[in-house]
């Protein structure tokens, strides 16, 4: 398949690029400044710009959105990106979008959003709400989207188990490596199981 990955220079984006290329897909790795990526395979594009998206998405089968800009207002960034993706991907004829989500905005053990569960840390709530606003934009789009979040958080140092599973609720203690999470992203890109739907991803042993 032809897969375009936004945020391809980030921690999750890099893992998605590696996994997609390992499976033999043709990957267009989109970053804002290709000169910062020495392997020479990245292309320039801004995930908040519909024209950029339409340009790099031309001829692609599916898009992955792993971009995040911690220097921007979260609600502005994630809503603008979701709207630009809806417009730009549609212009390019790409229907399928697999987005990297945020655990706190998906259901926790009680069924309430994880960020509203008792004791959940609140210091980054504006970031959670920004992600949630972007998810709302996806919900109102015509894209064939999936929003996959780690059930708890990423483990950037642990060993990869080369496996994952979906779980129906988040767990603040759950951890998954970006490499294992990328298995879920690229599986969803290849064979959609979640359509206009969210999902939490954990390890086979996780909650
Ligand atoms: N517990 C959780 O649920 C959890 C934990 C961590 C992360 N996440 C989510 O996972 C996703 C990926 O996170 P990450 O840790 O991989 O982030 P990261 O390492 O900061 O990477 C994000 C990438 O986004 C790119 N980017 C920023 N603005 C962009 C724009 N306007 N257009 C195109 N690309 C842009 C940046 O690339 P360049 O600078 O190269 O352009 C950066 O490399 C985010 O949505 C994040 O919120 C969830």
Short mmCIF file of C-alpha atoms and ligand atoms in Angstrom, two decimals:
data_model
loop_
_atom_site.label_atom_id
_atom_site.label_comp_id
_atom_site.label_asym_id
_atom_site.label_seq_id
_atom_site.Cartn_x
_atom_site.Cartn_y
_atom_site.Cartn_z
CA UNK A 1 0.00 0.00 0.00
CA UNK A 2 0.94 3.65 -0.28
CA UNK A 3 0.86 5.11 3.23
CA UNK A 4 1.40 8.77 4.11
CA UNK A 5 2.47 9.39 7.70
CA UNK A 6 2.21 12.85 9.29
CA UNK A 7 4.45 13.50 12.27
CA UNK A 8 6.86 10.92 10.85
CA UNK A 9 9.79 12.38 12.78
CA UNK A 10 8.12 11.99 16.17
CA UNK A 11 8.44 9.11 18.58
CA UNK A 12 5.27 7.34 17.50
CA UNK A 13 5.53 8.50 13.89
CA UNK A 14 9.03 7.04 13.54
CA UNK A 15 7.81 3.69 14.84
CA UNK A 16 4.93 3.74 12.36
CA UNK A 17 7.32 4.46 9.48
CA UNK A 18 9.60 1.58 10.53
CA UNK A 19 6.70 -0.86 10.87
CA UNK A 20 5.07 0.13 7.56
CA UNK A 21 8.37 -0.13 5.67
CA UNK A 22 9.14 -3.46 7.38
CA UNK A 23 5.90 -4.79 5.84
CA UNK A 24 6.92 -3.57 2.41
CA UNK A 25 4.58 -0.60 2.10
CA UNK A 26 5.60 2.52 0.19
CA UNK A 27 5.78 5.17 2.91
CA UNK A 28 5.68 8.93 2.45
CA UNK A 29 7.13 10.29 5.69
CA UNK A 30 5.90 13.85 6.23
CA UNK A 31 7.78 16.26 8.50
CA UNK A 32 7.92 20.03 8.65
CA UNK A 33 11.65 20.36 7.93
CA UNK A 34 13.09 17.44 5.94
CA UNK A 35 16.61 18.83 6.30
CA UNK A 36 16.47 17.83 9.98
CA UNK A 37 16.06 14.18 8.95
CA UNK A 38 19.36 12.94 7.55
CA UNK A 39 18.19 9.73 5.85
CA UNK A 40 16.78 11.86 3.02
CA UNK A 41 13.43 10.09 2.71
CA UNK A 42 11.20 12.67 4.42
CA UNK A 43 9.01 15.15 2.53
CA UNK A 44 7.86 18.55 3.75
CA UNK A 45 4.29 19.08 4.89
CA UNK A 46 2.27 20.76 7.59
CA UNK A 47 -0.62 18.74 9.01
CA UNK A 48 -2.56 21.94 9.69
CA UNK A 49 -2.45 22.97 6.01
CA UNK A 50 -5.08 21.34 3.77
CA UNK A 51 -3.17 22.19 0.58
CA UNK A 52 0.00 20.54 1.91
CA UNK A 53 -2.03 17.50 2.89
CA UNK A 54 -3.71 17.24 -0.51
CA UNK A 55 -0.28 17.46 -2.19
CA UNK A 56 1.47 14.76 -0.17
CA UNK A 57 -1.64 12.53 -0.03
CA UNK A 58 -2.10 12.35 -3.79
CA UNK A 59 -1.94 8.70 -4.83
CA UNK A 60 -1.95 7.38 -1.25
CA UNK A 61 -4.20 4.60 0.00
CA UNK A 62 -4.29 5.61 3.64
CA UNK A 63 -3.00 8.30 6.01
CA UNK A 64 -1.60 8.06 9.54
CA UNK A 65 -1.67 11.16 11.80
CA UNK A 66 0.97 11.06 14.52
CA UNK A 67 1.70 14.80 14.67
CA UNK A 68 1.55 16.90 17.81
CA UNK A 69 2.87 20.40 18.44
CA UNK A 70 3.46 21.00 22.14
CA UNK A 71 4.30 24.65 21.47
CA UNK A 72 0.85 25.37 20.02
CA UNK A 73 -2.48 25.89 21.74
CA UNK A 74 -3.71 22.27 21.96
CA UNK A 75 -7.31 22.88 20.94
CA UNK A 76 -6.23 25.08 18.02
CA UNK A 77 -3.63 22.57 16.84
CA UNK A 78 -5.71 19.40 17.02
CA UNK A 79 -8.91 20.95 15.62
CA UNK A 80 -7.06 22.70 12.80
CA UNK A 81 -5.18 19.51 11.95
CA UNK A 82 -8.36 17.41 11.94
CA UNK A 83 -10.18 19.90 9.71
CA UNK A 84 -7.20 20.20 7.37
CA UNK A 85 -6.93 16.41 7.16
CA UNK A 86 -10.63 16.09 6.38
CA UNK A 87 -10.32 18.69 3.62
CA UNK A 88 -6.90 17.74 2.26
CA UNK A 89 -7.37 13.97 2.29
CA UNK A 90 -10.80 14.30 0.66
CA UNK A 91 -9.27 16.50 -2.06
CA UNK A 92 -6.67 13.77 -2.67
CA UNK A 93 -9.30 11.02 -2.71
CA UNK A 94 -7.98 9.38 0.48
CA UNK A 95 -10.75 8.16 2.78
CA UNK A 96 -8.94 6.23 5.48
CA UNK A 97 -7.19 8.02 8.36
CA UNK A 98 -5.62 6.32 11.37
CA UNK A 99 -4.93 8.92 14.07
CA UNK A 100 -2.78 8.55 17.17
CA UNK A 101 -4.92 9.45 20.14
CA UNK A 102 -4.55 10.31 23.79
CA UNK A 103 -5.46 7.91 26.59
CA UNK A 104 -7.20 10.45 28.89
CA UNK A 105 -9.86 11.25 26.28
CA UNK A 106 -11.00 7.62 25.95
CA UNK A 107 -13.11 5.72 28.51
CA UNK A 108 -11.57 4.61 31.77
CA UNK A 109 -12.54 1.64 33.97
CA UNK A 110 -15.87 3.18 35.11
CA UNK A 111 -16.91 4.11 31.58
CA UNK A 112 -16.29 7.83 32.19
CA UNK A 113 -13.44 9.40 30.26
CA UNK A 114 -10.13 8.40 31.82
CA UNK A 115 -9.35 12.08 32.52
CA UNK A 116 -12.52 12.29 34.64
CA UNK A 117 -11.79 9.19 36.71
CA UNK A 118 -11.01 9.94 40.39
CA UNK A 119 -7.36 10.73 40.97
CA UNK A 120 -6.40 11.11 37.31
CA UNK A 121 -3.67 13.81 36.99
CA UNK A 122 -5.15 17.13 35.89
CA UNK A 123 -2.09 19.30 35.23
CA UNK A 124 -2.24 18.65 31.47
CA UNK A 125 -6.03 18.88 31.20
CA UNK A 126 -5.90 21.63 28.57
CA UNK A 127 -3.87 19.25 26.39
CA UNK A 128 -6.44 16.49 26.96
CA UNK A 129 -9.25 18.85 26.00
CA UNK A 130 -7.36 19.91 22.89
CA UNK A 131 -7.00 16.29 21.78
CA UNK A 132 -10.69 15.73 22.58
CA UNK A 133 -11.63 18.72 20.42
CA UNK A 134 -9.64 17.24 17.54
CA UNK A 135 -11.43 13.93 18.03
CA UNK A 136 -14.76 15.76 17.86
CA UNK A 137 -13.69 17.20 14.51
CA UNK A 138 -12.92 13.70 13.23
CA UNK A 139 -16.34 12.57 14.46
CA UNK A 140 -18.03 15.27 12.38
CA UNK A 141 -15.92 14.58 9.28
CA UNK A 142 -16.67 12.29 6.37
CA UNK A 143 -13.38 10.46 6.75
CA UNK A 144 -13.17 6.72 7.45
CA UNK A 145 -11.20 7.37 10.64
CA UNK A 146 -9.85 5.37 13.56
CA UNK A 147 -8.45 7.05 16.69
CA UNK A 148 -6.10 4.70 18.54
CA UNK A 149 -4.63 5.65 21.91
CA UNK A 150 -2.38 3.78 24.29
CA UNK A 151 -4.51 2.48 27.18
CA UNK A 152 -2.23 4.33 29.60
CA UNK A 153 1.02 5.72 28.22
CA UNK A 154 4.00 4.86 26.09
CA UNK A 155 7.05 3.06 27.42
CA UNK A 156 9.90 4.48 25.38
CA UNK A 157 12.63 2.36 26.95
CA UNK A 158 11.12 -1.06 27.54
CA UNK A 159 11.55 -4.09 25.29
CA UNK A 160 9.10 -4.58 22.47
CA UNK A 161 6.81 -7.59 22.83
CA UNK A 162 5.92 -7.64 19.12
CA UNK A 163 2.25 -7.88 20.08
CA UNK A 164 -0.69 -5.77 21.22
CA UNK A 165 -4.37 -6.06 21.89
CA UNK A 166 -7.34 -3.73 22.02
CA UNK A 167 -9.01 -3.12 25.35
CA UNK A 168 -12.40 -1.56 26.06
CA UNK A 169 -11.08 0.83 28.69
CA UNK A 170 -8.00 2.80 29.56
CA UNK A 171 -5.74 2.06 32.52
CA UNK A 172 -3.35 4.72 33.82
CA UNK A 173 -0.79 2.04 34.72
CA UNK A 174 -0.75 0.35 31.29
CA UNK A 175 2.34 0.82 29.11
CA UNK A 176 3.10 -0.08 25.50
CA UNK A 177 6.16 0.64 23.40
CA UNK A 178 5.77 2.80 20.30
CA UNK A 179 6.95 -0.20 18.24
CA UNK A 180 4.14 -2.41 19.55
CA UNK A 181 1.61 0.42 19.24
CA UNK A 182 2.72 0.85 15.62
CA UNK A 183 1.64 -2.75 14.94
CA UNK A 184 -1.93 -1.65 15.74
CA UNK A 185 -1.63 1.51 13.65
CA UNK A 186 -0.44 -0.29 10.55
CA UNK A 187 -2.88 -3.18 11.03
CA UNK A 188 -5.69 -0.59 11.06
CA UNK A 189 -4.20 1.05 7.99
CA UNK A 190 -4.11 -2.28 6.15
CA UNK A 191 -7.38 -3.79 7.38
CA UNK A 192 -9.78 -1.44 9.15
CA UNK A 193 -11.34 -2.91 12.30
CA UNK A 194 -12.33 0.41 13.83
CA UNK A 195 -14.32 2.70 11.55
CA UNK A 196 -15.41 6.11 12.84
CA UNK A 197 -14.37 4.68 16.18
CA UNK A 198 -11.84 4.97 18.98
CA UNK A 199 -9.82 2.19 20.58
CA UNK A 200 -7.37 1.75 23.44
CA UNK A 201 -4.29 -0.32 22.74
CA UNK A 202 -2.31 -2.26 25.31
CA UNK A 203 0.05 -5.18 25.57
CA UNK A 204 -1.36 -8.73 25.61
CA UNK A 205 -0.69 -8.86 29.38
CA UNK A 206 -2.12 -5.36 30.05
CA UNK A 207 -5.46 -4.36 31.53
N1 LIG B 1 -0.57 8.69 27.07
C1 LIG B 1 -0.93 8.97 25.82
O1 LIG B 1 -2.06 8.71 25.40
C2 LIG B 1 0.07 9.60 24.90
C3 LIG B 1 1.40 9.74 25.30
C4 LIG B 1 2.29 10.35 24.41
C5 LIG B 1 1.84 10.81 23.17
N2 LIG B 1 0.54 10.64 22.83
C6 LIG B 1 0.04 11.16 21.54
O2 LIG B 1 0.69 10.46 20.50
C7 LIG B 1 0.87 11.35 19.38
C8 LIG B 1 2.33 11.33 18.96
O3 LIG B 1 3.11 11.73 20.07
P1 LIG B 1 4.72 11.65 20.05
O4 LIG B 1 5.14 11.38 21.45
O5 LIG B 1 5.19 10.75 18.96
O6 LIG B 1 5.06 13.17 19.71
P2 LIG B 1 6.45 13.80 19.24
O7 LIG B 1 7.58 12.87 19.48
O8 LIG B 1 6.50 15.17 19.84
O9 LIG B 1 6.26 13.92 17.66
C9 LIG B 1 5.28 14.73 17.12
C10 LIG B 1 5.75 15.14 15.75
O10 LIG B 1 4.73 15.99 15.20
C11 LIG B 1 5.35 16.80 14.25
N3 LIG B 1 4.60 18.03 14.02
C12 LIG B 1 4.35 19.02 14.89
N4 LIG B 1 3.62 19.98 14.30
C13 LIG B 1 3.41 19.56 13.04
C14 LIG B 1 2.73 20.12 11.95
N5 LIG B 1 2.09 21.31 12.03
N6 LIG B 1 2.70 19.43 10.79
C15 LIG B 1 3.33 18.24 10.69
N7 LIG B 1 3.98 17.65 11.69
C16 LIG B 1 4.03 18.32 12.85
C17 LIG B 1 6.76 17.08 14.76
O11 LIG B 1 7.55 16.87 13.66
P3 LIG B 1 8.61 17.90 13.06
O12 LIG B 1 9.06 18.79 14.21
O13 LIG B 1 9.66 17.04 12.54
O14 LIG B 1 7.91 18.62 11.99
C18 LIG B 1 7.04 15.96 15.74
O15 LIG B 1 8.12 15.14 15.33
C19 LIG B 1 0.35 12.72 19.84
O16 LIG B 1 -0.97 12.92 19.42
C20 LIG B 1 0.41 12.61 21.34
O17 LIG B 1 -0.48 13.50 21.99
C21 LIG B 1 -0.36 10.02 23.64
#
